[in-house]
Tab-separated table of C-alpha atoms in Angstrom:
chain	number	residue	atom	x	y	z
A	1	UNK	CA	42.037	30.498	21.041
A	2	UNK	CA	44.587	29.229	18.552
A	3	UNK	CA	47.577	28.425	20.423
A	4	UNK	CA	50.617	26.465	17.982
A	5	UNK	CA	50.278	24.720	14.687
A	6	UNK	CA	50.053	21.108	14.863
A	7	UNK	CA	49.335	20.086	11.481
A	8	UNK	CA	49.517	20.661	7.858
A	9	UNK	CA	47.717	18.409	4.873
A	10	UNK	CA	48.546	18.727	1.671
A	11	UNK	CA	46.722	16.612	-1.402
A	12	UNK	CA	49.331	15.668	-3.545
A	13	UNK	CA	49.280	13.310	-6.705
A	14	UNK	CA	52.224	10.802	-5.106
A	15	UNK	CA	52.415	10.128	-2.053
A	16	UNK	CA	55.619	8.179	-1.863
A	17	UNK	CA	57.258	10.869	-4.017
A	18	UNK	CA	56.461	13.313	-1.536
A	19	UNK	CA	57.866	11.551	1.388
A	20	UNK	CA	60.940	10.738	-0.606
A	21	UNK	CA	61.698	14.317	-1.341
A	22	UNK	CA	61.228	15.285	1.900
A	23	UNK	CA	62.900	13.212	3.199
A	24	UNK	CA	65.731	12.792	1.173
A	25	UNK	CA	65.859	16.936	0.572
A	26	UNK	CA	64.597	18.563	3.687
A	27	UNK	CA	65.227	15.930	6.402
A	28	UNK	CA	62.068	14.983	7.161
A	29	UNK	CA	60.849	11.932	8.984
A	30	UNK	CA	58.016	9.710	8.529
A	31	UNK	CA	56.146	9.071	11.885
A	32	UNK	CA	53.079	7.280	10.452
A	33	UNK	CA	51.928	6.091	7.392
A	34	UNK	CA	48.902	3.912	6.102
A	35	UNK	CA	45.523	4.644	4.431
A	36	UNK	CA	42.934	7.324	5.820
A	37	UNK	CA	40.396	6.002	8.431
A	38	UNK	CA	36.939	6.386	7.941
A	39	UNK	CA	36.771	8.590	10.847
A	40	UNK	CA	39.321	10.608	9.795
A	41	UNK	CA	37.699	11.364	6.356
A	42	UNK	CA	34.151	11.605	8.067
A	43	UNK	CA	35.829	14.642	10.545
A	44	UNK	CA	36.709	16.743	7.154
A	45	UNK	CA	33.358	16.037	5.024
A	46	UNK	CA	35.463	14.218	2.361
A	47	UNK	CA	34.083	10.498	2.366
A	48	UNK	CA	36.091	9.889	-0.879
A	49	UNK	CA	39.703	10.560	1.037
A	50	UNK	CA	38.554	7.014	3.259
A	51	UNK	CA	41.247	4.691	2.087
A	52	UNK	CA	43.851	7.110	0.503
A	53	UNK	CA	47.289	6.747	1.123
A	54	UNK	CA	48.749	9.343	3.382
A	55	UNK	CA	52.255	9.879	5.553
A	56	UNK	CA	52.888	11.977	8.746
A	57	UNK	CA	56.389	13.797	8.735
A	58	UNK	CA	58.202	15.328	11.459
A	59	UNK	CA	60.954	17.838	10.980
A	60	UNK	CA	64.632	16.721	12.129
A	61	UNK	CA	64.603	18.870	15.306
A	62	UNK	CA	61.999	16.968	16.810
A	63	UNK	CA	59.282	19.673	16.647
A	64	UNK	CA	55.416	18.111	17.078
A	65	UNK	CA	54.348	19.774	13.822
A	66	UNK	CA	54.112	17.775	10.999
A	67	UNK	CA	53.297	17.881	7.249
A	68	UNK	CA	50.753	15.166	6.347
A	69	UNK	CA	51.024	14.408	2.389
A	70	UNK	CA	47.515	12.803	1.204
A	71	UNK	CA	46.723	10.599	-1.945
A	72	UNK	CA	45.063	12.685	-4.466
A	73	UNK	CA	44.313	12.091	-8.431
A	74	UNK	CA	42.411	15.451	-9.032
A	75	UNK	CA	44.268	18.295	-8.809
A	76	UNK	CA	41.474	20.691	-10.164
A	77	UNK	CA	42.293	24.513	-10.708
A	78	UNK	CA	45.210	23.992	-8.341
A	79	UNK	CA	47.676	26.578	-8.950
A	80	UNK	CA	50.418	28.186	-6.517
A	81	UNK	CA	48.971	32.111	-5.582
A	82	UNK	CA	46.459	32.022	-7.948
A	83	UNK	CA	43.178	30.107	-6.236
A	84	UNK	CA	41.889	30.755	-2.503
A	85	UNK	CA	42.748	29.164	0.868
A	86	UNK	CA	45.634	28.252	2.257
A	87	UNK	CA	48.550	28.720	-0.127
A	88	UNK	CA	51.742	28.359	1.069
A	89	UNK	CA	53.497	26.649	3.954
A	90	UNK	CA	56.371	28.897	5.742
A	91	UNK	CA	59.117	26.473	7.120
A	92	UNK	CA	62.092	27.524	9.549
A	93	UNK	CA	65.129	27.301	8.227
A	94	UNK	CA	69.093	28.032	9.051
A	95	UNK	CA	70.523	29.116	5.962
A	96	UNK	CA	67.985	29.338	2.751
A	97	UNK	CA	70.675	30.878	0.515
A	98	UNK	CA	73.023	27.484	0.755
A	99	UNK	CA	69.362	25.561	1.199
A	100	UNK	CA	68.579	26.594	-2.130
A	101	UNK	CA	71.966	25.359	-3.759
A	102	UNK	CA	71.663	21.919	-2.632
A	103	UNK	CA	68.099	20.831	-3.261
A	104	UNK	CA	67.555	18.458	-6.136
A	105	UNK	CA	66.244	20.760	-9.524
A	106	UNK	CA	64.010	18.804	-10.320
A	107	UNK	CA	61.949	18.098	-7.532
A	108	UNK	CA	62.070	21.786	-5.736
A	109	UNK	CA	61.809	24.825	-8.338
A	110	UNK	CA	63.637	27.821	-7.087
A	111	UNK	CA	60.823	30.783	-7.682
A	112	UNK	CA	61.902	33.542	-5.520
A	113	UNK	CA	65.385	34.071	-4.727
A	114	UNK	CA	66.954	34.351	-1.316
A	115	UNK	CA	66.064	37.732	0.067
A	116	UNK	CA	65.296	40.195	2.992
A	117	UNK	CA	61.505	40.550	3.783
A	118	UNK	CA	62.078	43.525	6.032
A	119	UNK	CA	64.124	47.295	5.977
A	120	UNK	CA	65.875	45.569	9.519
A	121	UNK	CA	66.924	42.831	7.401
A	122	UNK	CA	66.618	40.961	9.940
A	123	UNK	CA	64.435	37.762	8.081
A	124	UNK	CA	65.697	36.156	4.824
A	125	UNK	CA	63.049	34.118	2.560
A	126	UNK	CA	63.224	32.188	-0.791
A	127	UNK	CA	60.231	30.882	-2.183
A	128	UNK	CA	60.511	27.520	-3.930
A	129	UNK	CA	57.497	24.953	-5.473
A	130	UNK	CA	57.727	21.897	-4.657
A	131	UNK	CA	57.524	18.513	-5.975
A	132	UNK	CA	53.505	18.728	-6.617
A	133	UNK	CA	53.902	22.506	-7.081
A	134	UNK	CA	52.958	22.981	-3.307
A	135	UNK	CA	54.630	26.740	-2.373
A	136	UNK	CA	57.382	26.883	0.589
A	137	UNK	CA	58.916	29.605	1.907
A	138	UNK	CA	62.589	28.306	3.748
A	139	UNK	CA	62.216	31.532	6.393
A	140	UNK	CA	65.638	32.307	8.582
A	141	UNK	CA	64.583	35.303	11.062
A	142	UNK	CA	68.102	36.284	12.452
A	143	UNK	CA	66.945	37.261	15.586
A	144	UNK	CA	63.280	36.867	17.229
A	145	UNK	CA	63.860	39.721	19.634
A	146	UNK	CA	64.221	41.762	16.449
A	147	UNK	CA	60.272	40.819	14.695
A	148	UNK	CA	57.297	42.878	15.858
A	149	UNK	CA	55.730	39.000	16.028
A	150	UNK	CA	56.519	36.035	18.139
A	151	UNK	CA	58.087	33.363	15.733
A	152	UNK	CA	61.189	31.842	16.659
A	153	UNK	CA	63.813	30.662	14.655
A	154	UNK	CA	65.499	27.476	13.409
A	155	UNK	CA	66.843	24.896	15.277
A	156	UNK	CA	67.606	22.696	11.996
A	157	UNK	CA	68.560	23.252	8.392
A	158	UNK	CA	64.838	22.418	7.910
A	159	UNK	CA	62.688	23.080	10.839
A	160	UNK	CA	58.882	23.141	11.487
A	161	UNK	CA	56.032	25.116	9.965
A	162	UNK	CA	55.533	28.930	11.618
A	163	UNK	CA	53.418	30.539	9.432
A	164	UNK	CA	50.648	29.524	7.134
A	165	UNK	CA	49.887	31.770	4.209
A	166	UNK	CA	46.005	32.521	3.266
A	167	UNK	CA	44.406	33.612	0.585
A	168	UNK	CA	41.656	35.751	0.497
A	169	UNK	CA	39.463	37.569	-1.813
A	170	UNK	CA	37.275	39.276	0.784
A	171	UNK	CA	39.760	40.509	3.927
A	172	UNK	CA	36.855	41.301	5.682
A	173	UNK	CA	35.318	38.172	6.126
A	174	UNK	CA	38.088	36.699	6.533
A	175	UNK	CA	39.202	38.821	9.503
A	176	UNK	CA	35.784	38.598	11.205
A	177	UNK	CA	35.991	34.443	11.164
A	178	UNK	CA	39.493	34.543	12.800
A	179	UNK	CA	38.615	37.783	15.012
A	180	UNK	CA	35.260	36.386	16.304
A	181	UNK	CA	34.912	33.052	15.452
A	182	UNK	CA	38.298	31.922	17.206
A	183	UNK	CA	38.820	34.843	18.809
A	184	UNK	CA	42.315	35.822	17.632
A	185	UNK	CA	43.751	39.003	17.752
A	186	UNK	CA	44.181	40.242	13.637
A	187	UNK	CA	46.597	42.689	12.492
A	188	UNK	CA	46.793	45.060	9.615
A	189	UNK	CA	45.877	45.089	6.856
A	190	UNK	CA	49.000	47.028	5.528
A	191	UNK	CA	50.296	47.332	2.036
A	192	UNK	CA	53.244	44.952	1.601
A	193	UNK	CA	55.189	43.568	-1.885
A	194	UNK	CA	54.516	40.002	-2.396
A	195	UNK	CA	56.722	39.494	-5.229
A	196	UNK	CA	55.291	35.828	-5.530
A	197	UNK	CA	52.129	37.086	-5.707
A	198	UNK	CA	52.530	39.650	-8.450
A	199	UNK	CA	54.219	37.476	-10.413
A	200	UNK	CA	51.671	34.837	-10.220
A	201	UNK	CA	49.373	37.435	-11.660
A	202	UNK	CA	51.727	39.103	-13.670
A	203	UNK	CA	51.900	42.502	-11.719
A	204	UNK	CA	54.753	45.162	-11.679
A	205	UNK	CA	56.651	43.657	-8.437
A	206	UNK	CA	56.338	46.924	-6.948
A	207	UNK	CA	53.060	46.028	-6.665
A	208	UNK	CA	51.391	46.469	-2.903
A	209	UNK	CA	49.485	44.092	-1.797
A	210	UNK	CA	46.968	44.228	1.577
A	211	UNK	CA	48.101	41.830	4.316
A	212	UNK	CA	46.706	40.844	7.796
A	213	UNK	CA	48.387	38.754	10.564
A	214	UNK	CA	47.256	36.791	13.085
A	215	UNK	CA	49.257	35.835	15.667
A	216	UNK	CA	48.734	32.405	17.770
A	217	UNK	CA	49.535	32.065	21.412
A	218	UNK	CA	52.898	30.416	20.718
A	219	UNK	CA	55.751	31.245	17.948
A	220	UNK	CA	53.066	30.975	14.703
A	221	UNK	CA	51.490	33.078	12.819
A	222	UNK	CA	48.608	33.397	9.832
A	223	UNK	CA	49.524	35.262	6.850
A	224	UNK	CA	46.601	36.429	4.813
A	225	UNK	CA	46.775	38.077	1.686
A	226	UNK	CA	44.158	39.890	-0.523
A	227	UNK	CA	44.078	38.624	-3.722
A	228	UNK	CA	42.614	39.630	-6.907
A	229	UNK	CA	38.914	39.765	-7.243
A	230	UNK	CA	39.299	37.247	-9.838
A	231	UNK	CA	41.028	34.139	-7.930
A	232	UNK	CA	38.364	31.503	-7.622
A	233	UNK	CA	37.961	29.002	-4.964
A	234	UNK	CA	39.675	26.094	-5.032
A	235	UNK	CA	37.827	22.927	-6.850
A	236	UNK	CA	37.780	19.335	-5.163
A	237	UNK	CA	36.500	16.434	-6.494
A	238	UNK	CA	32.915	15.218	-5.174
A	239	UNK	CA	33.262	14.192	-1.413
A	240	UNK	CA	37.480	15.288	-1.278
A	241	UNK	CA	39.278	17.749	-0.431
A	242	UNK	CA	41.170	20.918	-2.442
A	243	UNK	CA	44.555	19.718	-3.561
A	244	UNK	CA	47.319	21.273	-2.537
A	245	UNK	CA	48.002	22.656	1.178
A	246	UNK	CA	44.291	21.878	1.851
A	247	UNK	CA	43.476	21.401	5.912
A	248	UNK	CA	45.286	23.258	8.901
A	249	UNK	CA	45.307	21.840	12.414
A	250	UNK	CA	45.622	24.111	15.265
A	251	UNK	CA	45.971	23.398	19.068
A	252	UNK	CA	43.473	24.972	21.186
A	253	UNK	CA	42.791	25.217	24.879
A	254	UNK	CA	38.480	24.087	24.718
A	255	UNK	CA	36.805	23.604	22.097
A	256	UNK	CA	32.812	25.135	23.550
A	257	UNK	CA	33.227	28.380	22.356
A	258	UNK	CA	33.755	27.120	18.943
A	259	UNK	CA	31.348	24.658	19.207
A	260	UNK	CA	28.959	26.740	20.172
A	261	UNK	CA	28.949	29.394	17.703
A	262	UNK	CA	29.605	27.285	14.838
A	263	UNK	CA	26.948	25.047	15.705
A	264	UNK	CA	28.916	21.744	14.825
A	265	UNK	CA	30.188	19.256	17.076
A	266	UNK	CA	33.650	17.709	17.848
A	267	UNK	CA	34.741	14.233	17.701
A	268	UNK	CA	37.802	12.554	19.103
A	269	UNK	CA	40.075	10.579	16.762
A	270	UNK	CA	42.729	8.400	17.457
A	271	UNK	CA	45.140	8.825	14.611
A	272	UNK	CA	47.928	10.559	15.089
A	273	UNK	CA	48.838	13.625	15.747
A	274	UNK	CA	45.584	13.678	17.291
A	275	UNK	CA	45.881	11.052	19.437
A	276	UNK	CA	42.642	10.430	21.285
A	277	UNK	CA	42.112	14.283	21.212
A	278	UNK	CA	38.755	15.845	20.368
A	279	UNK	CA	38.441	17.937	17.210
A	280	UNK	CA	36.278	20.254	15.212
A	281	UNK	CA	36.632	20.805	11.774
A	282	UNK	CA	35.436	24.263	10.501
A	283	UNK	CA	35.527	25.606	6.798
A	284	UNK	CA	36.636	29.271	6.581
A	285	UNK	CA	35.169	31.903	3.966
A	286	UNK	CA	37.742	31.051	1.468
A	287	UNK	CA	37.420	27.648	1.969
A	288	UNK	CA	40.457	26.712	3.636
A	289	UNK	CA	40.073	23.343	6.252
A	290	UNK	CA	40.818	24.925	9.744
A	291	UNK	CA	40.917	21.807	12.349
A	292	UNK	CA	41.243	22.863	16.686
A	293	UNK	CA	42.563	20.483	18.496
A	294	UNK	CA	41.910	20.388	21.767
A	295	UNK	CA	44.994	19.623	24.360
């Protein structure tokens, strides 16, 4: 069902920080910008986001899949790795070992060096936090044919989201909302060193840690990762949202199947990127916002 990833919303504390670095840093571009519509903020069950100031970035290539940075003054048990739901946002990039060199110190904190995620090294990662402690990985995959999974590869120093990274205390769950809910094939789990993630919890980095992918129709994937037993759900303040990378929006192809089974009924908003489109919002088990867009 899920075809591409259209959008990502993130609750930081500034917004016009946020677009600044961006902008300034990654080469980002602001396509909208203003204060959150009721309608908008009725669609995600957060009645206190109405009014907030929010911007809509595009990447330089050109790429419809944007990062939308929302006004936020409660960032709750927010941390990188160490609380449920979505986690980290995976960006395309060129050349994340020179990337890494040139962003500004003080508003991107280098966390995990450049290095090879796989024995083909054939994709190179660095993990950095960024200016509201929001985790990015700057991903260059060498060459696509190479990858077991359909993702693509830069086009741009900094290019568009491909893979959102979940986390999960119960992989089972989790598996069976993606699986059967939205009917998307899952993958895995297999053991796999997330050196983020042990460090976060101050693990051995050998540490293995269970993993599960879900691949979408088009070059994007799901990440999810088991977390300790411990790692609570994200807090949000009454009527808001989880700070942080909060809200996902997928494209879809119809919207009845999902409507159906979840019992909850989509609306059509004009904002962009949705443009007139109709859309369901749906909460998964670890409380991550999960938005299908229907084209």
């Amino acid at each position: 069902m899920l075809k591409s990833i259209l959008v990502v919303t993130l609750l930081v504390s500034s917004v016009p920080e946020a677009e600044q670095a961006y902008e300034r840093e990654l080469g980002y571009r602001t396509v909208d910008e203003g204060r959150i519509a009721p309608e908008l903020a009725g669609h995600w069950q957060a009645p206190a986001t109405e009014g907030r100031a929010f911007v809509l970035m595009q990447p330089d290539s050109g790429e419809s899949v944007y990062l939308r940075f929302v006004e936020s003054d409660a960032p709750g048990n927010y941390a990188p790795m160490k609380t449920q739901g979505w986690n980290a946002v995976e960006l395309q990039a060129t050349d994340p070992d020179t990337l890494v060199t040139e962003l500004d110190a003080n508003r991107f904190e280098l966390i995990g060096p450049p290095k090879f995620l796989t024995e083909q090294e054939n994709i190179r990662a660095a993990q950095v936090l960024g200016p509201h402690r929001e985790l990015l990985y700057f991903t260059h995959v060498l060459d696509p044919a190479l990858s077991r999974f359909r993702i693509g590869t830069a086009r741009t120093r900094v290019d568009r989201v491909f893979i959102m990274v979940l986390g999960t205390t119960d992989l089972g769950a989790t598996t069976t909302f993606y699986q059967d809910l939205l009917g998307m094939p899952v993958s895995g789990p297999w053991p796999y060193e997330v050196r983020v993630l042990s460090r976060a919890w101050d693990l051995p980095a050998e540490t293995l840690h269970e993993l599960s992918i879900v691949q979408l129709e088009a070059e994007f994937l799901i990440e999810i990762d088991a977390y300790p037993v411990e790692a609570p759900r994200r807090s949000a303040p009454e009527g808001g949202l989880p700070y942080g990378p909060s809200v996902v929006g997928f494209r879809v192809a119809a919207l009845d199947a999902a409507e159906r089974q979840s019992g909850r009924q989509a609306r059509a908003l004009a904002q962009a990127p949705y443009d007139g489109r109709r859309v369901l919002f749906l909460t998964g088990p670890s409380g991550e916002g999960v938005e299908l867009v229907a084209d």
